[in-house]
Coordinates of C-alpha atoms in Angstrom, one line a residue:
M1 CA -2.9 -55.1 -16.7
Q2 CA -5.5 -56.7 -19.0
G3 CA -7.0 -55.1 -22.0
D4 CA -7.0 -51.3 -22.8
F5 CA -6.4 -48.6 -20.2
R6 CA -6.0 -44.8 -20.1
I7 CA -3.0 -42.7 -19.1
G8 CA -4.3 -39.0 -19.0
K9 CA -5.8 -38.2 -22.6
W10 CA -4.2 -41.3 -24.1
L11 CA -5.9 -44.7 -24.8
I12 CA -3.3 -47.5 -24.3
Q13 CA -3.9 -50.6 -26.3
P14 CA -1.3 -53.2 -25.5
Q15 CA -2.6 -55.7 -27.8
I16 CA -1.6 -53.8 -30.9
N17 CA 1.1 -51.7 -29.3
A18 CA -0.8 -48.5 -29.8
L19 CA -1.5 -45.1 -28.1
Q20 CA -4.6 -43.2 -29.2
A21 CA -5.4 -39.4 -28.5
D22 CA -7.0 -36.7 -30.3
G23 CA -8.1 -38.9 -33.1
G24 CA -4.6 -40.1 -33.9
T25 CA -2.8 -43.5 -33.3
K26 CA 0.8 -44.0 -32.5
H27 CA 2.4 -47.5 -32.5
V28 CA 5.5 -48.3 -30.3
E29 CA 7.7 -51.4 -30.3
P30 CA 6.3 -54.4 -28.4
K31 CA 9.0 -54.1 -25.7
A32 CA 8.5 -50.5 -25.2
M33 CA 4.8 -51.3 -24.7
Q34 CA 5.6 -54.0 -22.1
V35 CA 7.8 -51.4 -20.2
L36 CA 4.8 -49.3 -20.2
V37 CA 2.6 -51.9 -19.0
Y38 CA 4.8 -52.8 -16.3
L39 CA 5.3 -49.2 -15.2
S40 CA 1.4 -48.9 -15.1
E41 CA 1.0 -52.1 -13.0
H42 CA 3.2 -50.3 -10.4
T43 CA 2.0 -46.8 -10.3
D44 CA 3.6 -44.5 -7.6
E45 CA 6.5 -46.7 -7.3
V46 CA 10.1 -46.1 -8.4
V47 CA 10.9 -49.1 -10.6
T48 CA 14.5 -49.8 -10.9
K49 CA 16.2 -50.5 -14.2
E50 CA 17.3 -53.9 -13.0
R51 CA 13.5 -54.8 -12.1
L52 CA 12.3 -53.6 -15.5
I53 CA 14.8 -55.5 -17.4
G54 CA 14.1 -58.6 -15.4
A55 CA 10.4 -58.1 -16.1
V56 CA 10.5 -57.4 -19.8
W57 CA 13.5 -59.2 -21.0
A58 CA 13.4 -62.2 -18.5
D59 CA 15.4 -64.6 -20.6
T60 CA 17.6 -62.4 -22.6
F61 CA 20.8 -60.6 -21.6
V62 CA 20.4 -56.8 -22.5
T63 CA 22.1 -53.7 -21.4
D64 CA 20.7 -50.5 -19.9
D65 CA 20.9 -48.9 -23.3
V66 CA 18.0 -51.2 -24.7
L67 CA 15.6 -50.1 -21.8
T68 CA 16.7 -46.4 -22.3
R69 CA 15.8 -46.6 -26.1
C70 CA 12.3 -47.9 -25.0
I71 CA 11.7 -45.0 -22.5
S72 CA 12.9 -42.6 -25.1
E73 CA 10.5 -43.9 -27.6
L74 CA 7.7 -43.9 -25.2
R75 CA 8.4 -40.3 -24.5
R76 CA 8.4 -39.4 -28.1
A77 CA 5.0 -41.1 -28.4
F78 CA 3.7 -39.2 -25.4
E79 CA 5.4 -36.0 -26.4
D80 CA 6.9 -36.1 -22.9
D81 CA 9.9 -33.9 -22.0
A82 CA 12.5 -35.7 -20.1
K83 CA 13.5 -32.6 -18.3
N84 CA 10.1 -31.6 -17.4
P85 CA 8.1 -34.9 -17.4
H86 CA 4.5 -35.3 -17.3
V87 CA 4.2 -39.1 -18.0
I88 CA 7.5 -40.8 -17.1
E89 CA 9.9 -39.6 -14.7
T90 CA 13.6 -40.7 -14.4
I91 CA 14.9 -40.9 -11.0
P92 CA 18.7 -40.4 -10.9
R93 CA 20.4 -43.8 -9.9
G94 CA 16.9 -45.0 -9.0
G95 CA 14.9 -46.1 -12.1
Y96 CA 11.5 -44.8 -13.6
R97 CA 8.3 -43.8 -12.3
L98 CA 4.9 -43.2 -13.9
L99 CA 3.6 -39.8 -13.0
A100 CA 0.3 -39.7 -15.0
S101 CA -2.6 -41.3 -13.3
L102 CA -4.5 -44.3 -14.9
D103 CA -8.1 -43.6 -16.0
G104 CA -10.1 -46.8 -16.1
T105 CA -9.0 -50.3 -17.0
L106 CA -10.9 -52.1 -19.6
E107 CA -13.3 -53.4 -17.2
A108 CA -14.2 -50.1 -15.7
L109 CA -14.7 -48.6 -19.3
Q110 CA -16.9 -51.4 -20.3
T111 CA -19.4 -50.7 -17.4
R112 CA -20.1 -47.4 -18.9
G113 CA -22.9 -48.4 -21.1
G114 CA -23.5 -47.3 -24.6
P115 CA -23.1 -49.4 -27.8
I116 CA -20.6 -52.3 -27.6
D117 CA -18.1 -51.2 -30.4
S118 CA -15.7 -54.4 -30.5
I119 CA -16.2 -58.2 -30.6
A120 CA -14.1 -61.1 -30.8
V121 CA -15.6 -64.2 -32.7
F122 CA -14.4 -67.6 -31.7
P123 CA -14.4 -70.9 -33.7
L124 CA -17.4 -73.1 -32.7
E125 CA -16.7 -76.1 -30.6
N126 CA -17.2 -79.1 -32.7
A127 CA -19.5 -81.6 -30.9
S128 CA -19.7 -83.9 -33.8
T129 CA -17.4 -86.7 -35.3
D130 CA -18.2 -85.9 -38.8
P131 CA -15.1 -84.3 -40.3
D132 CA -17.2 -82.1 -42.5
T133 CA -18.4 -80.4 -39.4
A134 CA -14.8 -79.2 -38.5
Y135 CA -14.9 -77.0 -41.6
L136 CA -18.2 -75.5 -40.4
A137 CA -17.0 -75.0 -37.1
V138 CA -14.4 -72.4 -38.5
G139 CA -16.5 -71.5 -41.7
I140 CA -19.6 -70.3 -39.9
P141 CA -17.7 -67.9 -37.7
G142 CA -15.9 -66.8 -40.6
S143 CA -18.9 -65.8 -42.4
I144 CA -20.3 -64.1 -39.4
I145 CA -17.0 -62.1 -39.1
H146 CA -17.4 -61.1 -42.8
S147 CA -21.0 -59.9 -42.1
L148 CA -20.0 -58.0 -38.9
S149 CA -17.2 -56.3 -40.6
Q150 CA -19.6 -54.4 -42.8
I151 CA -21.0 -52.5 -39.8
P152 CA -19.3 -49.2 -39.6
R153 CA -17.2 -48.5 -36.4
L154 CA -17.5 -52.1 -35.2
Q155 CA -14.0 -53.7 -34.6
V156 CA -14.3 -57.4 -35.4
I157 CA -11.5 -59.7 -34.2
S158 CA -11.2 -63.4 -35.1
W159 CA -9.8 -65.7 -32.6
R160 CA -9.0 -69.0 -33.8
S161 CA -8.0 -72.2 -31.9
T162 CA -4.5 -73.8 -32.1
S163 CA -3.3 -77.3 -31.4
S164 CA -2.0 -76.4 -27.9
D165 CA -3.8 -77.5 -24.9
E166 CA -3.3 -74.3 -23.2
N167 CA -5.1 -72.3 -25.9
R168 CA -8.0 -74.9 -26.2
Q169 CA -8.6 -74.7 -22.5
S170 CA -8.5 -70.8 -22.4
D171 CA -11.3 -68.9 -21.0
P172 CA -12.9 -66.8 -24.0
L173 CA -13.8 -64.1 -21.5
A174 CA -10.3 -63.7 -20.4
I175 CA -9.0 -63.8 -24.0
G176 CA -11.6 -61.1 -24.8
R177 CA -10.5 -58.9 -22.1
K178 CA -6.7 -59.4 -23.1
L179 CA -7.8 -58.4 -26.7
G180 CA -9.5 -55.3 -25.3
V181 CA -12.9 -56.3 -26.8
R182 CA -16.3 -55.5 -25.4
A183 CA -18.0 -58.8 -26.3
V184 CA -17.1 -62.5 -27.4
L185 CA -19.2 -64.8 -29.4
I186 CA -18.9 -68.5 -28.7
G187 CA -20.9 -71.5 -29.5
R188 CA -21.1 -75.2 -30.3
I189 CA -22.1 -77.1 -33.5
W190 CA -23.5 -80.6 -34.0
Q191 CA -24.1 -82.2 -37.3
R192 CA -25.8 -85.4 -38.1
A193 CA -26.3 -86.2 -41.8
N194 CA -28.4 -83.1 -43.1
K195 CA -29.4 -82.0 -39.7
L196 CA -27.6 -79.2 -37.9
R197 CA -27.9 -77.8 -34.4
L198 CA -26.1 -74.6 -33.5
H199 CA -25.9 -73.0 -30.1
V200 CA -24.4 -69.4 -29.8
D201 CA -23.7 -67.0 -26.9
L202 CA -22.9 -63.4 -27.0
L203 CA -21.0 -62.5 -23.8
D204 CA -20.2 -59.2 -22.1
T205 CA -16.3 -59.3 -21.3
A206 CA -16.8 -56.9 -18.4
N207 CA -18.9 -59.1 -16.2
G208 CA -19.3 -62.4 -18.0
E209 CA -23.0 -61.9 -18.3
E210 CA -24.9 -63.3 -21.5
I211 CA -26.0 -60.4 -23.5
W212 CA -27.8 -63.0 -25.9
G213 CA -27.9 -66.7 -26.9
D214 CA -29.8 -68.9 -28.9
Q215 CA -30.0 -72.4 -30.3
Y216 CA -30.9 -73.3 -33.9
D217 CA -32.1 -76.7 -35.1
R218 CA -32.2 -76.5 -38.8
N219 CA -31.5 -78.5 -42.0
L220 CA -28.0 -77.9 -43.6
T221 CA -29.9 -76.1 -46.4
E222 CA -31.0 -73.6 -44.2
L223 CA -27.5 -72.6 -43.0
F224 CA -27.3 -69.2 -44.7
A225 CA -30.6 -68.1 -43.1
V226 CA -29.3 -69.0 -39.7
Q227 CA -26.1 -67.1 -40.3
D228 CA -28.2 -63.9 -41.5
E229 CA -30.3 -64.3 -38.2
I230 CA -27.2 -64.5 -36.0
S231 CA -25.7 -61.4 -37.7
R232 CA -28.8 -59.4 -37.2
E233 CA -29.3 -60.4 -33.6
I234 CA -25.7 -59.6 -32.7
S235 CA -25.9 -56.1 -34.3
Q236 CA -29.2 -55.5 -32.4
K237 CA -27.9 -56.7 -29.0
L238 CA -24.7 -54.6 -29.4
R239 CA -27.0 -51.6 -29.8
L240 CA -25.4 -50.4 -33.0
K241 CA -27.0 -47.9 -35.2
M242 CA -27.0 -48.8 -39.0
T243 CA -28.1 -47.2 -42.1
G244 CA -30.3 -49.2 -44.5
E245 CA -27.3 -49.9 -46.8
A246 CA -25.3 -51.2 -43.7
E247 CA -28.2 -53.5 -42.8
R248 CA -28.2 -54.7 -46.3
R249 CA -24.6 -55.5 -46.5
L250 CA -24.8 -57.2 -43.1
T251 CA -26.9 -60.0 -44.5
K252 CA -25.4 -59.9 -48.0
R253 CA -25.2 -63.6 -49.3
Y254 CA -22.3 -64.2 -51.8
T255 CA -23.9 -67.5 -52.8
E256 CA -27.0 -69.5 -52.3
N257 CA -25.3 -72.9 -53.0
I258 CA -24.5 -74.7 -49.8
E259 CA -22.0 -77.0 -51.6
A260 CA -20.1 -74.1 -53.2
Y261 CA -20.0 -72.4 -49.8
Q262 CA -18.4 -75.6 -48.2
L263 CA -15.8 -75.9 -50.8
Y264 CA -15.0 -72.3 -50.3
V265 CA -14.4 -72.7 -46.7
R266 CA -12.3 -75.8 -47.3
A267 CA -10.2 -73.8 -49.9
R268 CA -9.5 -70.9 -47.5
H269 CA -8.2 -73.2 -44.9
W270 CA -5.8 -74.8 -47.3
C271 CA -4.7 -71.6 -49.0
E272 CA -3.7 -69.9 -45.9
K273 CA -1.0 -72.6 -45.2
R274 CA 1.2 -71.0 -48.1
S275 CA 2.4 -74.4 -48.9
A276 CA 2.7 -76.2 -52.4
E277 CA 0.1 -78.6 -51.0
G278 CA -2.0 -75.9 -49.7
F279 CA -2.2 -74.0 -52.9
R280 CA -2.9 -77.1 -55.0
R281 CA -5.8 -78.4 -52.8
G282 CA -7.1 -74.8 -52.5
I283 CA -7.3 -74.3 -56.2
E284 CA -8.9 -77.7 -56.6
Y285 CA -11.8 -76.8 -54.1
L286 CA -12.2 -73.4 -55.6
N287 CA -12.5 -74.7 -59.1
Q288 CA -15.3 -76.8 -57.7
A289 CA -16.9 -74.1 -55.9
I290 CA -17.0 -71.9 -59.0
Q291 CA -18.5 -74.8 -61.0
K292 CA -21.2 -75.0 -58.5
D293 CA -21.9 -71.4 -58.6
P294 CA -20.2 -69.4 -61.5
N295 CA -21.2 -66.1 -59.9
Y296 CA -19.6 -66.7 -56.6
A297 CA -17.6 -63.5 -56.3
L298 CA -15.8 -64.4 -53.1
A299 CA -14.6 -67.8 -54.6
H300 CA -13.4 -66.0 -57.8
A301 CA -11.4 -63.6 -55.5
E302 CA -9.8 -66.2 -53.5
F303 CA -9.0 -68.3 -56.7
A304 CA -7.2 -65.2 -57.8
Q305 CA -5.2 -65.2 -54.6
C306 CA -4.3 -68.9 -54.8
I307 CA -3.1 -68.5 -58.4
S308 CA -0.9 -65.5 -57.9
I309 CA 0.7 -66.0 -54.6
P310 CA 2.9 -69.1 -55.5
C311 CA 4.7 -66.6 -57.7
Y312 CA 6.1 -64.9 -54.6
Y313 CA 7.6 -68.1 -53.5
G314 CA 9.2 -68.7 -57.0
S315 CA 7.2 -71.8 -57.8
V316 CA 5.2 -70.6 -60.7
D317 CA 5.9 -68.6 -63.8
P318 CA 4.5 -65.3 -63.3
N319 CA 3.7 -64.9 -67.1
V320 CA 1.3 -67.8 -66.9
A321 CA -0.1 -67.1 -63.4
Y322 CA -0.8 -63.4 -63.2
P323 CA -2.8 -63.0 -66.5
K324 CA -5.1 -65.7 -65.3
A325 CA -5.3 -64.2 -61.9
R326 CA -6.2 -60.9 -63.3
A327 CA -9.0 -62.2 -65.3
V328 CA -10.5 -64.1 -62.4
A329 CA -10.1 -61.0 -60.1
L330 CA -11.8 -58.7 -62.7
R331 CA -14.6 -61.2 -63.0
A332 CA -15.1 -61.1 -59.2
L333 CA -15.3 -57.3 -59.5
E334 CA -17.5 -57.5 -62.3
I335 CA -19.9 -59.8 -60.1
D336 CA -19.5 -57.4 -57.2
P337 CA -17.7 -54.0 -57.7
N338 CA -17.7 -53.4 -53.9
L339 CA -16.0 -56.6 -52.9
A340 CA -13.0 -55.8 -50.8
E341 CA -11.3 -59.1 -51.6
G342 CA -11.6 -58.4 -55.2
H343 CA -9.8 -55.0 -54.8
E344 CA -7.3 -56.5 -52.6
V345 CA -6.2 -59.3 -54.9
L346 CA -6.2 -56.9 -57.9
A347 CA -3.8 -54.5 -55.9
T348 CA -1.5 -57.4 -55.5
I349 CA -1.4 -58.2 -59.2
L350 CA -0.7 -54.6 -60.0
K351 CA 2.2 -54.6 -57.5
N352 CA 3.6 -57.9 -58.2
Y353 CA 3.4 -58.2 -62.1
D354 CA 2.6 -54.6 -63.3
W355 CA 5.0 -52.8 -61.0
N356 CA 2.4 -50.2 -60.9
W357 CA 2.9 -49.0 -57.3
V358 CA 0.4 -46.1 -57.4
E359 CA -2.5 -48.0 -58.6
A360 CA -1.6 -50.9 -56.4
E361 CA -1.8 -48.7 -53.4
R362 CA -4.9 -47.1 -54.3
E363 CA -6.5 -50.6 -54.6
Y364 CA -5.3 -51.7 -51.3
K365 CA -6.8 -48.5 -49.7
R366 CA -9.9 -49.0 -51.5
A367 CA -10.2 -52.7 -50.1
I368 CA -9.7 -51.2 -46.7
D369 CA -12.2 -48.5 -47.1
L370 CA -14.6 -51.2 -48.0
N371 CA -13.9 -53.3 -45.0
P372 CA -11.4 -52.1 -42.4
N373 CA -11.7 -55.4 -40.5
Y374 CA -10.3 -57.2 -43.6
A375 CA -6.9 -58.4 -42.1
T376 CA -5.5 -59.7 -45.5
A377 CA -5.7 -56.3 -47.0
H378 CA -3.9 -54.9 -44.2
Y379 CA -1.4 -57.6 -44.5
H380 CA -0.7 -57.3 -48.2
Y381 CA -0.6 -53.6 -48.0
S382 CA 2.1 -53.8 -45.4
Y383 CA 4.2 -55.7 -47.8
L384 CA 3.8 -52.9 -50.4
L385 CA 4.9 -50.3 -47.8
A386 CA 7.9 -52.3 -46.7
E387 CA 8.9 -53.0 -50.3
L388 CA 8.8 -49.2 -50.8
G389 CA 11.0 -48.7 -47.8
R390 CA 8.2 -47.1 -45.7
F391 CA 8.9 -49.2 -42.6
E392 CA 7.3 -47.5 -39.9
E393 CA 3.9 -47.5 -42.0
A394 CA 4.6 -51.1 -43.0
I395 CA 5.2 -52.4 -39.3
R396 CA 1.9 -50.4 -38.4
E397 CA -0.1 -52.0 -41.0
A398 CA 1.2 -55.5 -40.4
T399 CA 0.3 -55.0 -36.7
E400 CA -3.2 -53.8 -37.7
A401 CA -3.7 -56.9 -39.7
L402 CA -2.5 -59.0 -36.8
S403 CA -4.8 -57.2 -34.3
R404 CA -7.7 -58.5 -36.4
D405 CA -6.8 -62.2 -36.1
P406 CA -4.0 -62.6 -33.5
M407 CA -3.7 -66.4 -33.7
S408 CA -3.1 -66.5 -37.5
A409 CA 0.2 -68.1 -38.3
L410 CA 0.2 -66.3 -41.7
L411 CA -0.3 -62.7 -40.3
N412 CA 2.3 -63.4 -37.3
A413 CA 4.8 -64.6 -40.2
G414 CA 3.7 -61.5 -42.3
L415 CA 4.9 -59.1 -39.4
A416 CA 7.9 -61.1 -39.0
F417 CA 8.8 -60.6 -42.9
V418 CA 8.1 -56.8 -42.6
L419 CA 10.4 -56.7 -39.8
L420 CA 13.0 -58.5 -41.6
H421 CA 12.9 -55.9 -44.4
A422 CA 13.1 -53.2 -41.8
R423 CA 16.3 -55.0 -40.5
K424 CA 14.6 -55.3 -36.9
L425 CA 16.1 -58.9 -36.6
N426 CA 15.4 -59.6 -33.0
R427 CA 11.8 -58.7 -33.3
C428 CA 11.6 -60.6 -36.7
I429 CA 13.0 -63.8 -35.1
E430 CA 10.7 -63.6 -32.2
Q431 CA 7.7 -63.1 -34.3
A432 CA 8.6 -65.8 -36.9
L433 CA 9.1 -68.3 -34.0
T434 CA 5.7 -67.2 -32.9
A435 CA 4.2 -68.0 -36.2
A436 CA 6.0 -71.3 -36.4
E437 CA 4.4 -72.5 -33.0
L438 CA 1.0 -71.5 -34.6
D439 CA 1.8 -73.6 -37.7
P440 CA 4.9 -75.6 -37.8
N441 CA 4.2 -76.2 -41.5
M442 CA 4.2 -72.6 -43.0
T443 CA 7.1 -72.1 -45.4
L444 CA 7.1 -68.3 -44.8
C445 CA 8.1 -68.8 -41.3
Y446 CA 11.3 -70.6 -41.9
W447 CA 12.2 -68.6 -45.0
T448 CA 12.1 -65.5 -42.8
L449 CA 14.0 -67.1 -40.0
G450 CA 16.7 -68.4 -42.2
T451 CA 17.3 -64.9 -43.7
A452 CA 17.4 -63.3 -40.2
Y453 CA 19.7 -65.8 -38.9
E454 CA 22.0 -65.4 -41.8
Q455 CA 21.9 -61.6 -41.4
E456 CA 23.2 -62.2 -37.6
G457 CA 25.9 -64.5 -38.9
K458 CA 24.1 -67.7 -37.4
Y459 CA 24.8 -69.8 -40.5
R460 CA 24.0 -73.1 -38.8
E461 CA 20.7 -72.0 -37.7
A462 CA 20.0 -70.3 -41.1
I463 CA 20.8 -73.6 -43.0
K464 CA 18.5 -75.6 -40.7
A465 CA 15.6 -73.2 -41.4
Y466 CA 16.2 -73.0 -44.9
G467 CA 16.2 -76.8 -45.0
K468 CA 12.8 -76.9 -43.2
C469 CA 11.5 -75.1 -46.4
I470 CA 12.9 -77.6 -48.6
A471 CA 11.3 -80.5 -46.5
L472 CA 7.9 -78.7 -46.5
G473 CA 8.1 -78.6 -50.3
G474 CA 7.7 -74.8 -50.4
A475 CA 9.9 -72.3 -52.2
V476 CA 12.3 -75.2 -53.2
A477 CA 14.4 -73.3 -55.7
F478 CA 14.8 -70.2 -53.4
S479 CA 15.5 -72.4 -50.4
R480 CA 18.4 -74.2 -52.2
A481 CA 19.7 -70.8 -53.2
F482 CA 19.4 -69.4 -49.8
I483 CA 21.3 -72.4 -48.5
A484 CA 23.9 -71.7 -51.3
H485 CA 24.3 -68.1 -50.4
V486 CA 25.3 -69.2 -46.8
H487 CA 27.8 -71.6 -48.1
G488 CA 29.3 -68.9 -50.3
K489 CA 29.4 -66.3 -47.4
S490 CA 31.1 -68.9 -45.3
G491 CA 33.7 -69.8 -47.6
E492 CA 32.2 -73.2 -48.7
R493 CA 32.4 -72.2 -52.4
A494 CA 32.3 -75.6 -53.9
K495 CA 28.9 -76.4 -52.2
A496 CA 27.6 -73.1 -53.5
W497 CA 28.6 -73.9 -57.2
D498 CA 27.1 -77.4 -56.7
A499 CA 23.9 -75.6 -56.1
V500 CA 24.1 -73.6 -59.4
R501 CA 24.3 -76.9 -61.3
E502 CA 21.3 -78.2 -59.1
L503 CA 19.2 -75.3 -60.1
Q504 CA 20.0 -75.8 -63.7
E505 CA 19.0 -79.5 -63.3
L506 CA 15.8 -78.4 -61.6
S507 CA 14.9 -76.0 -64.2
K508 CA 14.6 -78.9 -66.7
T509 CA 11.7 -80.2 -64.9
S510 CA 10.0 -77.1 -63.0
Y511 CA 10.0 -73.4 -63.0
V512 CA 13.2 -72.0 -61.5
P513 CA 13.2 -68.0 -61.2
S514 CA 16.4 -66.2 -62.3
V515 CA 16.5 -64.4 -59.1
A516 CA 17.4 -67.9 -57.4
S517 CA 20.6 -67.7 -59.3
V518 CA 21.2 -64.1 -58.2
I519 CA 21.0 -65.0 -54.6
V520 CA 23.6 -67.9 -55.2
Y521 CA 26.0 -65.6 -57.2
D522 CA 25.6 -62.8 -54.5
G523 CA 26.9 -65.2 -51.9
L524 CA 29.9 -66.1 -54.1
M525 CA 30.6 -62.4 -54.6
E526 CA 30.2 -63.1 -58.5
K527 CA 28.7 -59.5 -59.2
D528 CA 28.7 -59.8 -62.8
L529 CA 26.9 -63.1 -62.9
A530 CA 24.5 -61.9 -60.3
I531 CA 23.5 -58.8 -62.4
D532 CA 23.2 -61.0 -65.6
S533 CA 20.8 -63.2 -63.9
L534 CA 19.0 -60.0 -62.4
Q535 CA 18.6 -58.6 -65.8
R536 CA 16.9 -61.8 -67.0
A537 CA 14.6 -61.7 -64.1
C538 CA 13.6 -58.2 -65.0
E539 CA 12.9 -59.2 -68.5
N540 CA 10.7 -62.1 -67.3
R541 CA 8.9 -59.8 -64.8
E542 CA 9.8 -62.1 -62.0
T543 CA 7.8 -61.4 -58.8
N544 CA 10.6 -61.1 -56.3
L545 CA 12.1 -58.1 -58.0
I546 CA 9.5 -56.2 -56.1
M547 CA 11.8 -56.8 -52.9
I548 CA 15.0 -55.5 -54.8
K549 CA 15.0 -52.3 -52.8
V550 CA 15.0 -54.0 -49.4
W551 CA 15.8 -57.5 -49.6
P552 CA 19.1 -58.4 -47.7
H553 CA 20.2 -60.9 -50.4
F554 CA 20.7 -57.9 -52.8
D555 CA 22.9 -55.8 -50.5
N556 CA 26.2 -56.6 -52.2
L557 CA 24.7 -55.3 -55.5
R558 CA 23.2 -52.0 -54.4
D559 CA 26.1 -49.7 -55.6
D560 CA 26.2 -51.2 -59.1
P561 CA 24.8 -48.8 -61.7
R562 CA 23.3 -51.8 -63.5
F563 CA 21.4 -52.8 -60.3
Q564 CA 20.1 -49.2 -60.0
E565 CA 18.9 -49.2 -63.6
I566 CA 16.8 -52.4 -62.8
E567 CA 15.4 -50.6 -59.7
R568 CA 14.2 -47.8 -61.9
R569 CA 12.6 -50.4 -64.3
V570 CA 10.8 -52.1 -61.5
G571 CA 9.6 -48.5 -60.3
L572 CA 11.6 -48.3 -57.2
R573 CA 14.1 -45.7 -58.0
R574 CA 13.7 -42.3 -59.7

């Protein structure tokens, strides 16, 4: 079953594991959704447990209990009574049957007319050999996404290409149907010197027909005007009603400087890699962009992100990075008080450095209110929710972020990280491996994988994943500490103590957070040394203390009153 479909009053959205009815949304586990989809594909049939398990868990051995839990979760979501079912019936010694009738697949729903309320925007096909054009092939759709996101009640999804041949050759219409959107935007770009040719097509996913298409032959200096024109045309062809304010925001330009814009696009590409090299190059490009246009609010907001996020990986002193990031974020909001990106990065600073959880949550919500399609805001808000222990909300928010950009390695890794905190290890590993396939060089994937494997007692796999982090040059101190933690837990204490000395030596030439020592000492079961290091981390306002409530590497310390006092100081215990 492709795309969305209905069961009774419920709109089922498999792509985001959601059920909607009566103005509310409920999220279920991905495997539970797969069970529901399979039952929906076999209506009026009794589907045996063996058949369901074979379809949903094809390569994994699971017991009937796992399937039973999925059915129970679906019944709770549907408010269905097992004794008097109206959605899913249990057939004794037989299996399960879907009782409720389906009401329209996505294709049927799309033919009913009315405004088109969802769109997936694809990267442009680069028909040039100029490497600069490759950035525009991603940057132009990114700008169009940003513009279309200003339209109320329009769901905008980014679909990016990956290196896999399968993805490159995929049919955009088929992908659009799978995503459950009503339209897709595709196109090609050619560039020769200062000349630009851009061809775009807006297609109806229901029937594959062209809603609108055009070709633009312009100078590169006219790029912004072309982007404005495309956004206006799309909004008109989708038959969307907009207020004057929405129309103004649709074509709002954050810079008139083409060079600054190109530098910003390059910077975003690098910053999203979440690697030491990525942050270094991103900051370099953003510095240049701001020099070209000091009033480029988006560049200021992205600059604040690039400065502050390395603190999360323990590679930068928070007392150096966050004050600078705050100044840059406030400058972005001074230029544009309604910039969602500015409110989002300010929220991150309030959370990670000020430990002001209430104000941080308020700023995240403000960013999402300003731009509900802003995936990064949903992504970082999910971290706050997870760090507070609000796991169901966190998973929902991380899933919401991913639904806006399903091929983002970062957002896939982010969901995996949230699942790790929620101790849903099987899903976490599955999600982290997906992220690693999308970008094999993303540190967060392997950090998350290593921790999940360690929690499962798979120490060899954990060390291999942590070692990948070191090879990538990201979170080096933490990665060494993680490996030492495994050595300590597995009885190789000499190797763990060697890591203590390595971290001390490393601290002579680069920043090493005290939390790294906490991790090593925890693995060695040296509680007093771990608490001493934790207290130093608190005095230094180290970023990773925000995870103190949920991080697995702190589990052995939780019952210590000194640990609980630090939780209070961070604002995570009353």
